[in-house]
Every structure is written in C-alpha cells, then in structure tokens.
PDB file of C-alpha atoms and ligand atoms in Angstrom:
ATOM      1  CA  MET P  28     116.285 166.075 109.731  1.00 55.00           C
ATOM      2  CA  ARG P  29     113.514 163.468 109.480  1.00 64.00           C
ATOM      3  CA  THR P  30     111.234 163.750 106.486  1.00 89.00           C
ATOM      4  CA  ILE P  31     108.067 161.804 105.773  1.00 96.00           C
ATOM      5  CA  ASP P  32     108.821 158.662 103.799  1.00 96.00           C
ATOM      6  CA  LEU P  33     105.932 156.691 102.329  1.00 97.00           C
ATOM      7  CA  SER P  34     107.958 154.710  99.815  1.00 97.00           C
ATOM      8  CA  GLY P  35     106.658 151.161  99.505  1.00 97.00           C
ATOM      9  CA  LYS P  36     103.172 152.295 100.581  1.00 98.00           C
ATOM     10  CA  SER P  37     100.046 152.140  98.433  1.00 98.00           C
ATOM     11  CA  ALA P  38      97.319 154.772  98.796  1.00 98.00           C
ATOM     12  CA  LEU P  39      93.810 155.059  97.419  1.00 99.00           C
ATOM     13  CA  VAL P  40      92.691 158.686  97.076  1.00 98.00           C
ATOM     14  CA  THR P  41      88.988 159.395  96.590  1.00 98.00           C
ATOM     15  CA  GLY P  42      87.376 162.777  95.961  1.00 98.00           C
ATOM     16  CA  VAL P  43      89.613 164.429  93.381  1.00 97.00           C
ATOM     17  CA  ALA P  44      87.352 166.574  91.186  1.00 95.00           C
ATOM     18  CA  ASN P  45      89.952 169.080  89.942  1.00 95.00           C
ATOM     19  CA  HIS P  46      93.287 170.666  90.887  1.00 96.00           C
ATOM     20  CA  ARG P  47      91.609 172.685  93.666  1.00 97.00           C
ATOM     21  CA  SER P  48      90.267 169.589  95.464  1.00 97.00           C
ATOM     22  CA  LEU P  49      91.693 168.940  98.927  1.00 98.00           C
ATOM     23  CA  ALA P  50      92.091 165.330  97.783  1.00 98.00           C
ATOM     24  CA  TRP P  51      94.495 166.512  95.082  1.00 98.00           C
ATOM     25  CA  ALA P  52      96.619 168.433  97.609  1.00 98.00           C
ATOM     26  CA  ILE P  53      96.729 165.258  99.696  1.00 98.00           C
ATOM     27  CA  ALA P  54      97.625 163.099  96.677  1.00 98.00           C
ATOM     28  CA  GLU P  55     100.507 165.443  95.870  1.00 98.00           C
ATOM     29  CA  ALA P  56     101.846 165.268  99.426  1.00 98.00           C
ATOM     30  CA  LEU P  57     101.576 161.454  99.491  1.00 98.00           C
ATOM     31  CA  GLY P  58     103.131 161.210  96.017  1.00 98.00           C
ATOM     32  CA  GLU P  59     106.034 163.480  97.008  1.00 97.00           C
ATOM     33  CA  ALA P  60     106.610 161.238 100.027  1.00 97.00           C
ATOM     34  CA  GLY P  61     106.994 158.277  97.657  1.00 97.00           C
ATOM     35  CA  SER P  62     103.608 156.581  97.944  1.00 98.00           C
ATOM     36  CA  ARG P  63     102.088 154.697  95.028  1.00 98.00           C
ATOM     37  CA  LEU P  64      98.678 156.220  94.230  1.00 98.00           C
ATOM     38  CA  ALA P  65      95.309 155.121  92.868  1.00 98.00           C
ATOM     39  CA  PHE P  66      92.415 157.507  92.252  1.00 98.00           C
ATOM     40  CA  THR P  67      88.662 157.235  91.997  1.00 98.00           C
ATOM     41  CA  TYR P  68      86.220 159.553  90.250  1.00 97.00           C
ATOM     42  CA  GLN P  69      82.457 159.854  90.284  1.00 95.00           C
ATOM     43  CA  GLY P  70      80.835 159.428  86.858  1.00 88.00           C
ATOM     44  CA  GLU P  71      82.139 159.898  83.302  1.00 89.00           C
ATOM     45  CA  ARG P  72      81.912 163.698  83.696  1.00 89.00           C
ATOM     46  CA  LEU P  73      85.031 163.728  85.881  1.00 89.00           C
ATOM     47  CA  LYS P  74      86.975 160.886  84.279  1.00 94.00           C
ATOM     48  CA  GLU P  75      89.017 163.108  81.986  1.00 94.00           C
ATOM     49  CA  SER P  76      90.043 165.713  84.564  1.00 94.00           C
ATOM     50  CA  VAL P  77      91.040 163.090  87.158  1.00 97.00           C
ATOM     51  CA  THR P  78      92.913 161.053  84.526  1.00 97.00           C
ATOM     52  CA  SER P  79      94.888 164.084  83.366  1.00 97.00           C
ATOM     53  CA  LEU P  80      95.825 165.049  86.947  1.00 98.00           C
ATOM     54  CA  ALA P  81      96.760 161.449  87.796  1.00 98.00           C
ATOM     55  CA  ALA P  82      99.123 161.385  84.792  1.00 97.00           C
ATOM     56  CA  LYS P  83     101.588 163.295  87.005  1.00 97.00           C
ATOM     57  CA  TYR P  84     102.078 159.943  88.782  1.00 97.00           C
ATOM     58  CA  PRO P  85     102.527 157.502  85.879  1.00 96.00           C
ATOM     59  CA  GLY P  86     100.952 154.086  86.312  1.00 96.00           C
ATOM     60  CA  SER P  87      98.356 155.266  88.846  1.00 98.00           C
ATOM     61  CA  PRO P  88      95.041 153.435  88.347  1.00 98.00           C
ATOM     62  CA  VAL P  89      92.041 155.750  87.868  1.00 98.00           C
ATOM     63  CA  LEU P  90      88.819 153.925  88.721  1.00 98.00           C
ATOM     64  CA  PRO P  91      85.126 154.845  88.692  1.00 97.00           C
ATOM     65  CA  CYS P  92      83.501 154.949  92.123  1.00 98.00           C
ATOM     66  CA  ASP P  93      80.166 156.554  92.870  1.00 98.00           C
ATOM     67  CA  VAL P  94      79.802 155.850  96.598  1.00 98.00           C
ATOM     68  CA  THR P  95      76.028 155.464  96.294  1.00 98.00           C
ATOM     69  CA  LYS P  96      76.727 152.235  94.354  1.00 98.00           C
ATOM     70  CA  ASP P  97      77.954 149.181  96.279  1.00 98.00           C
ATOM     71  CA  ASP P  98      79.047 147.400  93.094  1.00 98.00           C
ATOM     72  CA  GLU P  99      81.341 150.290  92.105  1.00 98.00           C
ATOM     73  CA  MET P 100      82.923 150.336  95.579  1.00 98.00           C
ATOM     74  CA  ASP P 101      83.374 146.547  95.453  1.00 98.00           C
ATOM     75  CA  ALA P 102      84.982 146.765  92.001  1.00 98.00           C
ATOM     76  CA  VAL P 103      87.597 149.303  93.183  1.00 98.00           C
ATOM     77  CA  PHE P 104      88.828 147.053  95.984  1.00 98.00           C
ATOM     78  CA  ALA P 105      88.636 143.912  93.849  1.00 98.00           C
ATOM     79  CA  TYR P 106      90.890 145.682  91.317  1.00 98.00           C
ATOM     80  CA  LEU P 107      93.356 146.838  93.986  1.00 98.00           C
ATOM     81  CA  GLY P 108      93.388 143.382  95.569  1.00 98.00           C
ATOM     82  CA  ARG P 109      94.231 141.847  92.186  1.00 98.00           C
ATOM     83  CA  GLU P 110      96.786 144.436  91.074  1.00 98.00           C
ATOM     84  CA  TRP P 111      98.392 145.565  94.322  1.00 98.00           C
ATOM     85  CA  GLY P 112      97.514 142.847  96.816  1.00 98.00           C
ATOM     86  CA  LYS P 113      97.842 145.194  99.796  1.00 98.00           C
ATOM     87  CA  LEU P 114      96.704 148.720 100.608  1.00 98.00           C
ATOM     88  CA  HIS P 115      98.229 150.977 103.278  1.00 98.00           C
ATOM     89  CA  VAL P 116      96.326 154.266 103.016  1.00 98.00           C
ATOM     90  CA  LEU P 117      92.726 155.279 102.283  1.00 99.00           C
ATOM     91  CA  ILE P 118      91.865 158.950 101.776  1.00 99.00           C
ATOM     92  CA  HIS P 119      88.131 159.704 101.983  1.00 99.00           C
ATOM     93  CA  SER P 120      87.515 163.232 100.688  1.00 98.00           C
ATOM     94  CA  ILE P 121      83.882 163.041  99.615  1.00 98.00           C
ATOM     95  CA  ALA P 122      80.868 165.116 100.598  1.00 98.00           C
ATOM     96  CA  PHE P 123      77.632 166.174  98.979  1.00 97.00           C
ATOM     97  CA  ALA P 124      74.350 167.833  99.903  1.00 97.00           C
ATOM     98  CA  ARG P 125      71.700 169.266  97.617  1.00 96.00           C
ATOM     99  CA  LYS P 126      72.025 172.990  96.941  1.00 94.00           C
ATOM    100  CA  GLU P 127      68.649 173.703  98.576  1.00 95.00           C
ATOM    101  CA  ASP P 128      69.868 172.008 101.773  1.00 95.00           C
ATOM    102  CA  LEU P 129      72.886 174.318 102.046  1.00 94.00           C
ATOM    103  CA  GLU P 130      70.885 177.513 102.531  1.00 93.00           C
ATOM    104  CA  GLY P 131      67.829 178.732 104.396  1.00 93.00           C
ATOM    105  CA  GLU P 132      66.236 177.008 107.360  1.00 96.00           C
ATOM    106  CA  PHE P 133      67.712 173.722 108.567  1.00 97.00           C
ATOM    107  CA  ARG P 134      64.329 172.650 109.929  1.00 98.00           C
ATOM    108  CA  ARG P 135      63.004 172.475 106.372  1.00 97.00           C
ATOM    109  CA  THR P 136      65.516 169.756 105.377  1.00 97.00           C
ATOM    110  CA  SER P 137      63.609 167.044 103.521  1.00 97.00           C
ATOM    111  CA  ARG P 138      63.921 163.350 104.305  1.00 98.00           C
ATOM    112  CA  GLU P 139      65.532 162.837 100.907  1.00 98.00           C
ATOM    113  CA  GLY P 140      67.964 165.739 101.386  1.00 98.00           C
ATOM    114  CA  TRP P 141      68.952 164.424 104.814  1.00 98.00           C
ATOM    115  CA  ASN P 142      69.469 160.873 103.530  1.00 98.00           C
ATOM    116  CA  THR P 143      71.481 162.026 100.520  1.00 98.00           C
ATOM    117  CA  ALA P 144      73.856 164.169 102.594  1.00 98.00           C
ATOM    118  CA  LEU P 145      74.348 161.542 105.284  1.00 98.00           C
ATOM    119  CA  GLU P 146      74.756 158.674 102.815  1.00 98.00           C
ATOM    120  CA  ILE P 147      77.332 160.326 100.575  1.00 98.00           C
ATOM    121  CA  SER P 148      79.220 162.308 103.212  1.00 98.00           C
ATOM    122  CA  ALA P 149      79.262 159.904 106.177  1.00 99.00           C
ATOM    123  CA  TYR P 150      78.043 156.380 105.343  1.00 99.00           C
ATOM    124  CA  SER P 151      80.490 156.231 102.421  1.00 99.00           C
ATOM    125  CA  PHE P 152      83.359 156.576 104.888  1.00 99.00           C
ATOM    126  CA  VAL P 153      82.205 153.499 106.808  1.00 99.00           C
ATOM    127  CA  ALA P 154      81.578 151.516 103.615  1.00 99.00           C
ATOM    128  CA  LEU P 155      84.943 152.386 102.026  1.00 99.00           C
ATOM    129  CA  THR P 156      86.870 151.780 105.249  1.00 99.00           C
ATOM    130  CA  HIS P 157      85.269 148.351 105.656  1.00 98.00           C
ATOM    131  CA  ARG P 158      86.396 147.360 102.171  1.00 98.00           C
ATOM    132  CA  ALA P 159      89.864 148.948 102.486  1.00 98.00           C
ATOM    133  CA  ALA P 160      90.583 147.276 105.830  1.00 98.00           C
ATOM    134  CA  ARG P 161      90.425 143.842 104.179  1.00 98.00           C
ATOM    135  CA  LEU P 162      93.462 144.821 102.072  1.00 98.00           C
ATOM    136  CA  MET P 163      95.404 146.379 104.961  1.00 98.00           C
ATOM    137  CA  ALA P 164      97.170 143.191 106.004  1.00 97.00           C
ATOM    138  CA  ASP P 165     100.218 145.177 107.221  1.00 96.00           C
ATOM    139  CA  GLY P 166      98.090 147.701 109.125  1.00 98.00           C
ATOM    140  CA  GLY P 167      97.263 151.057 107.612  1.00 98.00           C
ATOM    141  CA  SER P 168      95.979 154.564 107.893  1.00 98.00           C
ATOM    142  CA  VAL P 169      92.517 155.844 107.006  1.00 99.00           C
ATOM    143  CA  LEU P 170      91.832 159.565 106.760  1.00 99.00           C
ATOM    144  CA  THR P 171      88.721 161.650 106.153  1.00 99.00           C
ATOM    145  CA  LEU P 172      88.022 165.374 105.823  1.00 98.00           C
ATOM    146  CA  THR P 173      85.648 167.131 108.183  1.00 98.00           C
ATOM    147  CA  TYR P 174      84.601 170.648 109.174  1.00 98.00           C
ATOM    148  CA  GLN P 175      83.992 172.372 112.505  1.00 97.00           C
ATOM    149  CA  ALA P 176      80.279 172.676 111.702  1.00 97.00           C
ATOM    150  CA  SER P 177      80.085 169.195 113.254  1.00 98.00           C
ATOM    151  CA  GLN P 178      80.456 170.906 116.658  1.00 97.00           C
ATOM    152  CA  ARG P 179      79.238 174.479 116.230  1.00 96.00           C
ATOM    153  CA  VAL P 180      76.663 176.340 114.212  1.00 96.00           C
ATOM    154  CA  PHE P 181      77.717 177.767 110.859  1.00 94.00           C
ATOM    155  CA  PRO P 182      74.666 179.319 109.167  1.00 93.00           C
ATOM    156  CA  ASN P 183      73.800 177.601 105.845  1.00 93.00           C
ATOM    157  CA  TYR P 184      76.053 174.603 106.513  1.00 95.00           C
ATOM    158  CA  ASN P 185      72.866 172.979 107.845  1.00 97.00           C
ATOM    159  CA  VAL P 186      72.546 169.239 107.114  1.00 98.00           C
ATOM    160  CA  MET P 187      76.222 169.018 106.180  1.00 98.00           C
ATOM    161  CA  GLY P 188      76.952 169.816 109.839  1.00 98.00           C
ATOM    162  CA  THR P 189      74.826 166.796 110.775  1.00 98.00           C
ATOM    163  CA  ALA P 190      76.747 164.685 108.270  1.00 98.00           C
ATOM    164  CA  LYS P 191      80.108 165.856 109.637  1.00 98.00           C
ATOM    165  CA  ALA P 192      79.003 165.044 113.206  1.00 98.00           C
ATOM    166  CA  ALA P 193      78.142 161.506 112.041  1.00 99.00           C
ATOM    167  CA  LEU P 194      81.438 161.301 110.176  1.00 99.00           C
ATOM    168  CA  GLU P 195      83.455 162.285 113.262  1.00 99.00           C
ATOM    169  CA  HIS P 196      81.640 159.700 115.350  1.00 98.00           C
ATOM    170  CA  ALA P 197      82.497 157.106 112.684  1.00 99.00           C
ATOM    171  CA  VAL P 198      86.178 158.080 112.972  1.00 99.00           C
ATOM    172  CA  ARG P 199      86.137 157.167 116.665  1.00 98.00           C
ATOM    173  CA  GLN P 200      84.066 154.001 116.258  1.00 98.00           C
ATOM    174  CA  LEU P 201      86.218 152.716 113.377  1.00 99.00           C
ATOM    175  CA  ALA P 202      89.433 153.626 115.211  1.00 99.00           C
ATOM    176  CA  PHE P 203      88.224 151.453 118.100  1.00 98.00           C
ATOM    177  CA  GLU P 204      87.266 148.523 115.870  1.00 98.00           C
ATOM    178  CA  LEU P 205      90.325 148.572 113.612  1.00 98.00           C
ATOM    179  CA  GLY P 206      92.972 149.404 116.226  1.00 98.00           C
ATOM    180  CA  PRO P 207      93.738 145.720 116.933  1.00 98.00           C
ATOM    181  CA  GLN P 208      94.678 145.374 113.218  1.00 98.00           C
ATOM    182  CA  ASN P 209      97.010 148.373 113.541  1.00 98.00           C
ATOM    183  CA  ILE P 210      94.763 150.376 111.248  1.00 98.00           C
ATOM    184  CA  ARG P 211      94.606 153.989 112.401  1.00 99.00           C
ATOM    185  CA  VAL P 212      91.580 156.158 111.610  1.00 99.00           C
ATOM    186  CA  ASN P 213      91.757 159.951 111.786  1.00 99.00           C
ATOM    187  CA  ALA P 214      90.237 163.114 110.336  1.00 99.00           C
ATOM    188  CA  ILE P 215      91.495 166.527 109.340  1.00 99.00           C
ATOM    189  CA  SER P 216      89.108 169.361 110.171  1.00 98.00           C
ATOM    190  CA  ALA P 217      90.087 171.890 107.529  1.00 98.00           C
ATOM    191  CA  GLY P 218      89.416 175.603 107.560  1.00 98.00           C
ATOM    192  CA  PRO P 219      87.488 176.950 104.557  1.00 97.00           C
ATOM    193  CA  VAL P 220      89.182 176.555 101.162  1.00 97.00           C
ATOM    194  CA  SER P 221      87.608 177.646  97.898  1.00 96.00           C
ATOM    195  CA  THR P 222      86.779 174.356  96.140  1.00 95.00           C
ATOM    196  CA  LEU P 223      83.910 173.194  93.972  1.00 91.00           C
ATOM    197  CA  SER P 224      81.836 171.768  96.817  1.00 90.00           C
ATOM    198  CA  ALA P 225      82.684 174.580  99.279  1.00 92.00           C
ATOM    199  CA  ARG P 226      81.317 177.121  96.815  1.00 89.00           C
ATOM    200  CA  GLY P 227      78.010 175.246  96.965  1.00 85.00           C
ATOM    201  CA  VAL P 228      77.488 176.493 100.546  1.00 85.00           C
ATOM    202  CA  SER P 229      75.504 179.709 100.489  1.00 86.00           C
ATOM    203  CA  GLY P 230      77.629 182.622 101.805  1.00 88.00           C
ATOM    204  CA  PHE P 231      80.896 180.690 101.533  1.00 91.00           C
ATOM    205  CA  THR P 232      83.012 183.783 100.747  1.00 92.00           C
ATOM    206  CA  GLY P 233      81.831 185.266 104.057  1.00 92.00           C
ATOM    207  CA  MET P 234      83.171 182.166 105.809  1.00 92.00           C
ATOM    208  CA  LEU P 235      86.557 182.723 104.172  1.00 96.00           C
ATOM    209  CA  SER P 236      86.807 186.341 105.300  1.00 96.00           C
ATOM    210  CA  GLU P 237      85.482 185.573 108.803  1.00 95.00           C
ATOM    211  CA  ASN P 238      88.102 182.849 109.211  1.00 96.00           C
ATOM    212  CA  ARG P 239      90.857 185.144 107.915  1.00 97.00           C
ATOM    213  CA  GLU P 240      89.929 187.934 110.332  1.00 97.00           C
ATOM    214  CA  ARG P 241      89.420 185.841 113.477  1.00 97.00           C
ATOM    215  CA  ALA P 242      91.942 183.004 113.199  1.00 98.00           C
ATOM    216  CA  PRO P 243      95.097 183.432 115.303  1.00 98.00           C
ATOM    217  CA  LEU P 244      97.263 183.167 112.163  1.00 98.00           C
ATOM    218  CA  LYS P 245      95.189 185.956 110.522  1.00 98.00           C
ATOM    219  CA  ARG P 246      94.873 184.137 107.210  1.00 98.00           C
ATOM    220  CA  ASN P 247      93.126 181.269 105.500  1.00 98.00           C
ATOM    221  CA  ILE P 248      94.825 177.935 105.086  1.00 98.00           C
ATOM    222  CA  GLU P 249      96.465 176.672 101.892  1.00 98.00           C
ATOM    223  CA  PRO P 250      95.447 173.263 100.461  1.00 98.00           C
ATOM    224  CA  ARG P 251      99.139 172.304 100.712  1.00 98.00           C
ATOM    225  CA  GLU P 252      98.850 172.526 104.505  1.00 98.00           C
ATOM    226  CA  VAL P 253      96.070 169.936 104.459  1.00 98.00           C
ATOM    227  CA  GLY P 254      98.299 167.752 102.258  1.00 98.00           C
ATOM    228  CA  ASP P 255     101.227 168.033 104.667  1.00 98.00           C
ATOM    229  CA  ALA P 256      99.064 167.164 107.687  1.00 98.00           C
ATOM    230  CA  ALA P 257      97.590 164.220 105.773  1.00 98.00           C
ATOM    231  CA  ALA P 258     101.054 162.875 104.892  1.00 98.00           C
ATOM    232  CA  PHE P 259     101.937 163.055 108.606  1.00 98.00           C
ATOM    233  CA  LEU P 260      98.758 161.232 109.657  1.00 98.00           C
ATOM    234  CA  CYS P 261      99.402 158.516 107.041  1.00 98.00           C
ATOM    235  CA  SER P 262     103.044 158.028 108.011  1.00 98.00           C
ATOM    236  CA  PRO P 263     104.805 156.182 110.839  1.00 96.00           C
ATOM    237  CA  SER P 264     105.533 159.626 112.377  1.00 96.00           C
ATOM    238  CA  SER P 265     101.951 159.567 113.720  1.00 98.00           C
ATOM    239  CA  SER P 266     102.015 155.903 114.787  1.00 98.00           C
ATOM    240  CA  GLY P 267     100.538 156.684 118.224  1.00 98.00           C
ATOM    241  CA  ILE P 268      97.599 158.722 116.910  1.00 98.00           C
ATOM    242  CA  THR P 269      94.175 157.258 116.126  1.00 99.00           C
ATOM    243  CA  GLY P 270      90.559 158.390 116.464  1.00 98.00           C
ATOM    244  CA  HIS P 271      91.773 161.988 116.326  1.00 98.00           C
ATOM    245  CA  ILE P 272      90.318 165.092 114.666  1.00 98.00           C
ATOM    246  CA  LEU P 273      93.258 167.319 113.694  1.00 98.00           C
ATOM    247  CA  TYR P 274      92.362 170.968 113.045  1.00 98.00           C
ATOM    248  CA  VAL P 275      94.164 172.529 110.093  1.00 98.00           C
ATOM    249  CA  ASP P 276      92.373 175.871 110.255  1.00 98.00           C
ATOM    250  CA  ALA P 277      94.956 178.538 111.149  1.00 98.00           C
ATOM    251  CA  GLY P 278      93.743 178.123 114.745  1.00 98.00           C
ATOM    252  CA  TYR P 279      90.175 179.363 114.166  1.00 98.00           C
ATOM    253  CA  ASN P 280      88.666 176.612 116.345  1.00 98.00           C
ATOM    254  CA  ILE P 281      90.236 177.886 119.589  1.00 98.00           C
ATOM    255  CA  MET P 282      88.571 181.291 119.442  1.00 97.00           C
ATOM    256  CA  GLY P 283      85.633 182.382 121.601  1.00 94.00           C
ATOM    257  CA  ILE P 284      85.053 185.949 120.470  1.00 87.00           C
TER     258      ILE P 284
HETATM  259  P1  LIG Y 494      85.647 168.973  95.971  1.00 95.58           P
HETATM  260  O1  LIG Y 494      86.903 169.207  95.224  1.00 95.58           O
HETATM  261  O2  LIG Y 494      84.382 169.383  95.332  1.00 95.58           O
HETATM  262  O3  LIG Y 494      85.606 167.445  96.421  1.00 95.58           O
HETATM  263  C1  LIG Y 494      84.415 166.781  96.821  1.00 95.58           C
HETATM  264  C2  LIG Y 494      84.433 165.461  96.140  1.00 95.58           C
HETATM  265  O4  LIG Y 494      83.325 164.624  96.559  1.00 95.58           O
HETATM  266  C3  LIG Y 494      84.319 165.594  94.627  1.00 95.58           C
HETATM  267  O5  LIG Y 494      85.340 164.864  93.997  1.00 95.58           O
HETATM  268  C4  LIG Y 494      82.937 165.014  94.378  1.00 95.58           C
HETATM  269  O6  LIG Y 494      82.744 164.541  93.070  1.00 95.58           O
HETATM  270  C5  LIG Y 494      82.921 163.920  95.399  1.00 95.58           C
HETATM  271  N1  LIG Y 494      81.614 163.285  95.478  1.00 95.58           N
HETATM  272  C6  LIG Y 494      80.396 163.849  95.660  1.00 95.58           C
HETATM  273  N2  LIG Y 494      79.422 162.924  95.569  1.00 95.58           N
HETATM  274  C7  LIG Y 494      80.048 161.734  95.336  1.00 95.58           C
HETATM  275  C8  LIG Y 494      79.607 160.398  95.137  1.00 95.58           C
HETATM  276  N3  LIG Y 494      78.287 160.060  95.150  1.00 95.58           N
HETATM  277  N4  LIG Y 494      80.526 159.426  94.910  1.00 95.58           N
HETATM  278  C9  LIG Y 494      81.840 159.720  94.861  1.00 95.58           C
HETATM  279  N5  LIG Y 494      82.325 160.967  95.042  1.00 95.58           N
HETATM  280  C10 LIG Y 494      81.438 161.966  95.264  1.00 95.58           C
HETATM  281  O7  LIG Y 494      85.677 169.756  97.374  1.00 95.58           O
HETATM  282  P2  LIG Y 494      86.639 169.661  98.652  1.00 95.58           P
HETATM  283  O8  LIG Y 494      86.432 170.932  99.375  1.00 95.58           O
HETATM  284  O9  LIG Y 494      88.003 169.260  98.251  1.00 95.58           O
HETATM  285  O10 LIG Y 494      85.932 168.520  99.523  1.00 95.58           O
HETATM  286  C11 LIG Y 494      86.623 167.377  99.987  1.00 95.58           C
HETATM  287  C12 LIG Y 494      86.267 167.100 101.429  1.00 95.58           C
HETATM  288  O11 LIG Y 494      86.806 168.140 102.240  1.00 95.58           O
HETATM  289  C13 LIG Y 494      84.766 167.064 101.711  1.00 95.58           C
HETATM  290  O12 LIG Y 494      84.482 166.058 102.656  1.00 95.58           O
HETATM  291  C14 LIG Y 494      84.533 168.432 102.348  1.00 95.58           C
HETATM  292  O13 LIG Y 494      83.388 168.480 103.169  1.00 95.58           O
HETATM  293  C15 LIG Y 494      85.800 168.557 103.137  1.00 95.58           C
HETATM  294  N6  LIG Y 494      86.095 169.907 103.631  1.00 95.58           N
HETATM  295  C16 LIG Y 494      86.207 170.939 102.753  1.00 95.58           C
HETATM  296  C17 LIG Y 494      86.460 172.212 103.237  1.00 95.58           C
HETATM  297  C18 LIG Y 494      86.545 173.393 102.286  1.00 95.58           C
HETATM  298  O14 LIG Y 494      86.383 174.524 102.721  1.00 95.58           O
HETATM  299  N7  LIG Y 494      86.804 173.169 101.008  1.00 95.58           N
HETATM  300  C19 LIG Y 494      86.627 172.436 104.607  1.00 95.58           C
HETATM  301  C20 LIG Y 494      86.526 171.357 105.485  1.00 95.58           C
HETATM  302  C21 LIG Y 494      86.266 170.086 104.978  1.00 95.58           C
HETATM  303  P3  LIG Y 494      81.726 165.457  92.134  1.00 95.58           P
HETATM  304  O15 LIG Y 494      82.450 166.712  91.849  1.00 95.58           O
HETATM  305  O16 LIG Y 494      81.487 164.573  90.976  1.00 95.58           O
HETATM  306  O17 LIG Y 494      80.464 165.681  92.928  1.00 95.58           O
END
C-alpha cells in the first residue's frame, strides 16, 4: 500500500487559531506524513495557543504574521529563508469579514467592509504565495481553503462569497504563472465545520444541518478529512493536479434539489 510521505519537506501553515481550526487539522496530517512545520499567528492574543499546539511538533518555528502588514509577511519568509533555505508547502487558511457584513443585506456592504474581507481573505493568498514561491527552488505546493459560496448563494455569507470567488480565480491565475517552476496551486472547498470564524456567519448552525440532510453522505465532514485531502494535494501523489478546487463536502456540491 502507498502512503503519503512528506519526509524531507518543509511546510508553512498559516491560520491556526485553536485546535478546531482547519489549518490545525492540515498541520496534523502534514506532520504525520513527516513534513517539517512552521506556523504563523495573528497578534499576541493567539501566540500562546498556537505555540502550545505547535509544541506537538518540537522545533517548529511559530512566527507572527498579520496579513494586513507587508513587513510581517516579509519577516516570515526572511526567517524561513535564513533557517530552512527552501520551502515546499504553503497552507493559506485565513479569512475574515466584519460581523455586520456576514448578516443582513449584501447590498449594504460598506466600502471598508468589502476591502477588509477581500484584502484578508483573497489578496493575502496572492501576497503570501508570491513570497513563498521565491523559496520553492525545488518546486512546491500551495493550498488555500475556500467555500462553495464562491459559486452559489448562501444567505448571510455575503461579501465572503465575493472574497472566495476572487480567491478561486487567484488559484487558477497563480497555477498558470507558477506552473513552469513546478509549483502547484490548489484549493479545498470544505463543507461547513464548526470553527471560530465559521461561527461568525449568521445562521451557521442551519448551514450545518442543511448540509447534513442534503449531502449524499448524509453527514457533515470531519476536519481530519480536510487534513487528509490537503496532505494528498501537497504530496507527489497529486503531481498532475494544479489550479483545481477539490470539494471535501460529503458531496453536497453535486445536489440540485
Ligand atoms: P479559524 O480557525 O477561525 O481560522 C481562520 C484564521 O484566519 C484564524 O487563524 C484567524 O486568526 C486568521 N486570520 C484572520 N484575519 C487574519 C489576519 N489579518 N492575518 C492573519 N490571519 C488572520 O476558522 P477556519 O474555519 O479554520 O478557517 C480557515 C479557512 O477555511 C478560511 O479561509 C475559511 O473561510 C475556510 N473555510 C472554512 C469552512 C468552515 O466551515 N469552517 C468551510 C469552508 C472554508 P484570528 O482568529 O486571529 O482572526
């Protein structure tokens, strides 16, 4: 039997807030496959929780990185360039919109709310990938997390749907640009999972039950399943796949009624 082997690979995982974060499930899958890990956190508030989770993988750097700050992004890759030399995997698992932009009428989205959501949830993927690619001298794999609201209407998801549509376009554009360097760029479109940021979407528990009732597998997904799919997309087993949006949603996306 072939298993996923990422020994000798170095991965930067962004977006761990706590043990429920999809980024943490991905880190665990990459770590189990033998990858060396580095983590980033946003602001001092999260430093302790990310550091204590990262302790499971001794020696993993834990670095500050608020993606609204170019100097913090630069510092992460300068550190990794100095300490590791090369990078093989980038996990982008970051999204944010203001609470008031995740409920009510989409047409009332403010300019500031729009810019915030698009900057943090989509532009950051372009900016981090640009920096990571410079360290991917042996080729690499870049992965982001998206949601089906990029394609279809999910009430209350509002401007985050716009951000996910931009993010998915960026996956294709970056896959095109970085393909000649053997850097593959993909996304996982996850079904709803109860995490800190998901609970910020008004009516999120309704999304969970709707998915459970209508999905072909008649259940919600487990974070571990996102981790397993991520390990596949970051491994040589997926060497022919780039620019792809892989649904890990118990099949919900295929349903009409
Ligand atoms: P999460 O644990 O809350 O992770 C979101 C992460 O984004 C947090 O670590 C958050 O840090 C970080 N972040 C927000 N603003 C940032 C900034 N300015 N700089 C750096 N990091 C920032 O929730 P999650 O559900 O795992 O979300 C991860 C990704 O999966 C997101 O892209 C989300 O849209 C996507 N996704 C989630 C679901 C779901 O149902 N959970 C489904 C499909 C896709 P703070 O906590 O400090 O804000």
